[in-house]
PDB file of C-alpha atoms in Angstrom:
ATOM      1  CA  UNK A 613      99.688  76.560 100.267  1.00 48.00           C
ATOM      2  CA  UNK A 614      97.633  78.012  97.715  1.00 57.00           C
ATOM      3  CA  UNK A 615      93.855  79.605  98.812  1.00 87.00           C
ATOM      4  CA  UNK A 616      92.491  81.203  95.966  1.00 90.00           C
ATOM      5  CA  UNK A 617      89.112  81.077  97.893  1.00 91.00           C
ATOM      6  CA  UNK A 618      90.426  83.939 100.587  1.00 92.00           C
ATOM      7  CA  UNK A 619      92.376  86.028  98.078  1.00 93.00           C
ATOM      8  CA  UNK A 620      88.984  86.338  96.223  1.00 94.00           C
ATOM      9  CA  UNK A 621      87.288  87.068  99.756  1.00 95.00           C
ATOM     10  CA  UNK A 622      89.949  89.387 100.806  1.00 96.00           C
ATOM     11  CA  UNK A 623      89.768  91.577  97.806  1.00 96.00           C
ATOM     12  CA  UNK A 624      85.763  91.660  97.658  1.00 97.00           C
ATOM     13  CA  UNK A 625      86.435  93.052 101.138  1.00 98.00           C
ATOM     14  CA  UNK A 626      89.257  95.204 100.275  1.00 98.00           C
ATOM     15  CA  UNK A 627      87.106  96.745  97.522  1.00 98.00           C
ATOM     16  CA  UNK A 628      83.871  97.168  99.494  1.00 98.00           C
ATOM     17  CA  UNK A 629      85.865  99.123 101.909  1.00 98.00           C
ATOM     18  CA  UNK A 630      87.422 101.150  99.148  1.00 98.00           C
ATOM     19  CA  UNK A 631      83.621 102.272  97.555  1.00 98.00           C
ATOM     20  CA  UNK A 632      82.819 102.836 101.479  1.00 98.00           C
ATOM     21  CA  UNK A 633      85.632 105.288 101.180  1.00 98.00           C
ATOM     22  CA  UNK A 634      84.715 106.949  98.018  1.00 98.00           C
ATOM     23  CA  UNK A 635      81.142 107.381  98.955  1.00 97.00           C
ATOM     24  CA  UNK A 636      82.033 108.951 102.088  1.00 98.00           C
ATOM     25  CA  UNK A 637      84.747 111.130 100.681  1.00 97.00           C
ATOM     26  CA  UNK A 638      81.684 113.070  98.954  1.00 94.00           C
ATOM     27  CA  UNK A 639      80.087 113.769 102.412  1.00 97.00           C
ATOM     28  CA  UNK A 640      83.252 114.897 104.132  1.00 97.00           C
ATOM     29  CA  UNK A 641      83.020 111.922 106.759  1.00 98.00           C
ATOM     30  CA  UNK A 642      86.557 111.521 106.522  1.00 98.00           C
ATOM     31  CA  UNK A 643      86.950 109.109 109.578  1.00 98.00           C
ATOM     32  CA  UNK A 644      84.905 106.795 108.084  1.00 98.00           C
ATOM     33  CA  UNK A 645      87.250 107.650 105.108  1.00 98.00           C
ATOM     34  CA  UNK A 646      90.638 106.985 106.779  1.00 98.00           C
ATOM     35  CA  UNK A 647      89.264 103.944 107.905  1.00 98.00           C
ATOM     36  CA  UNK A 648      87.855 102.130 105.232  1.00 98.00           C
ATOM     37  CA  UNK A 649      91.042 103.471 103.022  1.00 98.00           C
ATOM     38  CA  UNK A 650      93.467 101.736 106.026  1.00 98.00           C
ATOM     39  CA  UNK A 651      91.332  98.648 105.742  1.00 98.00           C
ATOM     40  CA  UNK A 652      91.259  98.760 101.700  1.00 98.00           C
ATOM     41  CA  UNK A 653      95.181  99.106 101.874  1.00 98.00           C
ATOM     42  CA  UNK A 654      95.583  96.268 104.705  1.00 98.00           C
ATOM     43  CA  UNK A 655      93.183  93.749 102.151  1.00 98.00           C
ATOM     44  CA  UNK A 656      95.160  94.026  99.504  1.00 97.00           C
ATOM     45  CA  UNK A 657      98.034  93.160 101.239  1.00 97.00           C
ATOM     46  CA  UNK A 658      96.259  90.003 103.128  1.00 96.00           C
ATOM     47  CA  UNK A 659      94.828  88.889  99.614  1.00 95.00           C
ATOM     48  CA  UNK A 660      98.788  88.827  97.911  1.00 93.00           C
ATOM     49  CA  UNK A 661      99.406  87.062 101.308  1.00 93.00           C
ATOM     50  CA  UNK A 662      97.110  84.652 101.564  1.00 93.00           C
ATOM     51  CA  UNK A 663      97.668  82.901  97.855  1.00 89.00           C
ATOM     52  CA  UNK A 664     100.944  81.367  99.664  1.00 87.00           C
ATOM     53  CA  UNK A 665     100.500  81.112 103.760  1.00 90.00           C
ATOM     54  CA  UNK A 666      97.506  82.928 106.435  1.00 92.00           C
ATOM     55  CA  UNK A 667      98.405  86.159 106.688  1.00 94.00           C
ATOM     56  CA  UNK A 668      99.617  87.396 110.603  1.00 90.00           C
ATOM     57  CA  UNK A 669      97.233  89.049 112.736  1.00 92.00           C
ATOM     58  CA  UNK A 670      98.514  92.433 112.419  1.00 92.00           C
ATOM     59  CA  UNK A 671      97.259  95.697 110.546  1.00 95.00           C
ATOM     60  CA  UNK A 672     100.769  96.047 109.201  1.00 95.00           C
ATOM     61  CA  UNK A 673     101.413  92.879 107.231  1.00 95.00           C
ATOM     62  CA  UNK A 674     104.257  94.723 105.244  1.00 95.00           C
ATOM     63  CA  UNK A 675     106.756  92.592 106.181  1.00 93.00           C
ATOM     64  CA  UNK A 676     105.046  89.424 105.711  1.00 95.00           C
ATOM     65  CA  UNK A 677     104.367  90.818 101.857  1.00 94.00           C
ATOM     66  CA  UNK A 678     107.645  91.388 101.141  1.00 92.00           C
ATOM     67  CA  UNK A 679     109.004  88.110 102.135  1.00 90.00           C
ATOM     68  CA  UNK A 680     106.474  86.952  99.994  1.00 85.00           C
ATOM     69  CA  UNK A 681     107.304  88.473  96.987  1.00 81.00           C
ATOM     70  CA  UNK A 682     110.357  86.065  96.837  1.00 72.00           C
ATOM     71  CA  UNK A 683     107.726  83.363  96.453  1.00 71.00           C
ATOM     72  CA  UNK A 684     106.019  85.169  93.851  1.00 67.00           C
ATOM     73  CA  UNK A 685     109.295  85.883  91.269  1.00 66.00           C
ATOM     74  CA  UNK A 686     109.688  82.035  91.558  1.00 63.00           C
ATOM     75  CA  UNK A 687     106.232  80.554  91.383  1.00 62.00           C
ATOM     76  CA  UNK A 688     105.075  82.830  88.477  1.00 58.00           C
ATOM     77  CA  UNK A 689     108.518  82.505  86.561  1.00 56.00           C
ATOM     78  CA  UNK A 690     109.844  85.881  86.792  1.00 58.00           C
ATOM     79  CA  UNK A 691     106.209  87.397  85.671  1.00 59.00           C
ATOM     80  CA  UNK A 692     106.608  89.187  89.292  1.00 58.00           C
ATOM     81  CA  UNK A 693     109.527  91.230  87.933  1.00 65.00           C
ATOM     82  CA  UNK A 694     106.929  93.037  86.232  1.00 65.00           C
ATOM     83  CA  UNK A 695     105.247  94.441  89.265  1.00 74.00           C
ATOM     84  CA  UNK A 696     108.214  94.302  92.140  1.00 78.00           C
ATOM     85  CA  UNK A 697     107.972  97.917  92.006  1.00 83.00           C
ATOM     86  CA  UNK A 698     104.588  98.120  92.637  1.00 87.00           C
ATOM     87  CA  UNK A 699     104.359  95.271  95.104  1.00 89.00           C
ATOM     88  CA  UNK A 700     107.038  97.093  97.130  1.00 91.00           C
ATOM     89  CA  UNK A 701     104.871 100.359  96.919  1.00 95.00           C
ATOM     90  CA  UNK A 702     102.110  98.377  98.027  1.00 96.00           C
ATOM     91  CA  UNK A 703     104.196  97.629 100.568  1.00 96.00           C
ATOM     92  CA  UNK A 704     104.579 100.959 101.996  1.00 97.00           C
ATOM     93  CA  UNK A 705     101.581 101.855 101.843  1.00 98.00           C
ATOM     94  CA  UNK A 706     100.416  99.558 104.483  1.00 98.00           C
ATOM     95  CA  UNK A 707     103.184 100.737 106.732  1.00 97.00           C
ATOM     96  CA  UNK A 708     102.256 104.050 106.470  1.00 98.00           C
ATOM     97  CA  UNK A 709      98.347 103.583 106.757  1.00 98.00           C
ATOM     98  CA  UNK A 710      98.529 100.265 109.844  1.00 97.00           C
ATOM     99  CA  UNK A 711      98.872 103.152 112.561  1.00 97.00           C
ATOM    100  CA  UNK A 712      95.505 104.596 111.127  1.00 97.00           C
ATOM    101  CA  UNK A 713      93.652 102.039 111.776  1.00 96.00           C
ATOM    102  CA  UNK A 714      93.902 103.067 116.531  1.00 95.00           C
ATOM    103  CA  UNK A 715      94.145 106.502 115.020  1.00 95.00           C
ATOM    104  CA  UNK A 716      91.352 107.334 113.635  1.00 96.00           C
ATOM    105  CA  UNK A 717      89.116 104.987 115.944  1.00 95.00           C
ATOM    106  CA  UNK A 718      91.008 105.517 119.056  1.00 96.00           C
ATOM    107  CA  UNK A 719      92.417 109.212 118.692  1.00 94.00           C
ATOM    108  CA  UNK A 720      95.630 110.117 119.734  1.00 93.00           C
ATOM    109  CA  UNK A 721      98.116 112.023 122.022  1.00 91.00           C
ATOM    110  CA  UNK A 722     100.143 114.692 119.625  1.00 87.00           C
ATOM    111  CA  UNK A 723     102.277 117.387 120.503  1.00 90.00           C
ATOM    112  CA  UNK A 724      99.054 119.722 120.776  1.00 87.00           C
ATOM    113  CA  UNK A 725      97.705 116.859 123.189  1.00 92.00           C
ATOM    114  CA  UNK A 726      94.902 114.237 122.983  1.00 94.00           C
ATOM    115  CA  UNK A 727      93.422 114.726 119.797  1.00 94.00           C
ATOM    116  CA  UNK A 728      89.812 113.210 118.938  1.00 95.00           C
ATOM    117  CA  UNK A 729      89.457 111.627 115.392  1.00 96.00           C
ATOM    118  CA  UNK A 730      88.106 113.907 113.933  1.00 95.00           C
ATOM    119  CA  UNK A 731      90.674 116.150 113.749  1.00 94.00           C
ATOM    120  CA  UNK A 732      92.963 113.728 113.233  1.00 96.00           C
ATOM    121  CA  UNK A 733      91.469 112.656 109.988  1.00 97.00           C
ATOM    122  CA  UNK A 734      91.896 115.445 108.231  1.00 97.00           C
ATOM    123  CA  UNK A 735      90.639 116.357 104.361  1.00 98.00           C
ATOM    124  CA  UNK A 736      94.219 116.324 103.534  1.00 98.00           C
ATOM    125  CA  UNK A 737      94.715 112.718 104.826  1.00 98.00           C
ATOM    126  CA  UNK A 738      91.530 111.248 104.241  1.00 98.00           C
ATOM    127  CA  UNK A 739      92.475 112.231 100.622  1.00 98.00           C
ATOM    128  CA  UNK A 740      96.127 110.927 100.797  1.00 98.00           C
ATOM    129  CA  UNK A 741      95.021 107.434 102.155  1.00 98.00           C
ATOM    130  CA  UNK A 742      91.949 107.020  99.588  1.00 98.00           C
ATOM    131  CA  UNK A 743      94.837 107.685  96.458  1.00 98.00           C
ATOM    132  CA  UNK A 744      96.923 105.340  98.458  1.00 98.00           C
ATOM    133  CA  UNK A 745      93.725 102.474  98.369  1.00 98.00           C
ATOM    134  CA  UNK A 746      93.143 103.029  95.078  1.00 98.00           C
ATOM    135  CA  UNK A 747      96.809 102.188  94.092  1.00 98.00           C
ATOM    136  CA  UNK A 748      96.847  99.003  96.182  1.00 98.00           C
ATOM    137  CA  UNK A 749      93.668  98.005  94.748  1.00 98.00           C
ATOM    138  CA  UNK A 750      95.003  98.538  90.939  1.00 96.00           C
ATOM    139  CA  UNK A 751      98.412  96.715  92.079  1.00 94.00           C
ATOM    140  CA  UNK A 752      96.688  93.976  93.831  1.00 95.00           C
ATOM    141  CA  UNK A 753      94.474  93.476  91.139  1.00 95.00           C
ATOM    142  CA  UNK A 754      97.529  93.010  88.566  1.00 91.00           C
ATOM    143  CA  UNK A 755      98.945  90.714  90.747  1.00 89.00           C
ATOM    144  CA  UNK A 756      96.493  88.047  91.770  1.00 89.00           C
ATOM    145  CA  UNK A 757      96.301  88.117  87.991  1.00 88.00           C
ATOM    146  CA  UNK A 758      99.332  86.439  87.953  1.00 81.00           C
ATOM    147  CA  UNK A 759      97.375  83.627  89.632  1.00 77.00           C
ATOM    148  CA  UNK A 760      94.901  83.125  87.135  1.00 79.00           C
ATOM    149  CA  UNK A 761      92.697  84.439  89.848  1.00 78.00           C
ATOM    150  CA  UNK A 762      89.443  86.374  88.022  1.00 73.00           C
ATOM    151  CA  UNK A 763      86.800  88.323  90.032  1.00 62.00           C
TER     152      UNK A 763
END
């Protein structure tokens, strides 16, 4: 299965979310910043995903990406090879960001106890997350590439 149609809605999502994080970086809202950077990084993910099956209702789809990068060395004759690296980042990156996404809307019980959002999402990991949505923005743009897919 091929839907070029939802990568190209997945990635206008994924990088409306990522301005939404830039813009807010500025104002030190960095809740609205961990969030829209989790989303950005999950996006990018679903829009690699969704050129070869529906991606699984989950915010960490890291898995699914990886399996499909097998696809991807085969369908685009070894052009892939070029960007495993990156793909694999990618890859880790949504890992590390999925638990955000109940984090910073939820909060969360820590060693110091329940913690509200807002000091979860710190400057230092609103900023970590937003480098990490810029990166899977750049690789997933490279890749769908390799579809002939164009903005």
């Amino acid at each position: 299965m091929t839907n070029i149609e939802e990568v190209r809605r997945r990635i206008k999502e994924a990088e409306e979310c990522l301005r939404r994080a830039e813009r807010n970086i500025a104002l030190k809202d960095h809740v609205v910043v961990v969030q829209n950077s989790q989303l950005t990084i999950e996006l990018c993910a679903k829009s690699i995903i969704s050129y070869f099956e529906e991606p699984i209702w989950s915010h960490n789809p890291s898995d699914q990406l990886l399996k499909v990068i097998k696809r991807l060395k085969t369908k685009t004759t070894g052009k892939a090879d070029l960007f495993y690296k990156e793909i694999n980042e990618l890859a880790k990156y949504v890992k590390e960001a999925a638990p955000w996404h109940a984090w910073s809307t939820y909060s969360r019980e820590t060693e110091k106890g329940w913690q509200s959002t807002s000091e979860l999402c710190t400057e230092i990991i609103a900023k970590e997350l937003l480098f990490k949505a810029n990166k899977s923005y750049e690789i997933t743009k490279k890749v769908i590439s390799l579809f002939g897919i164009k903005d």
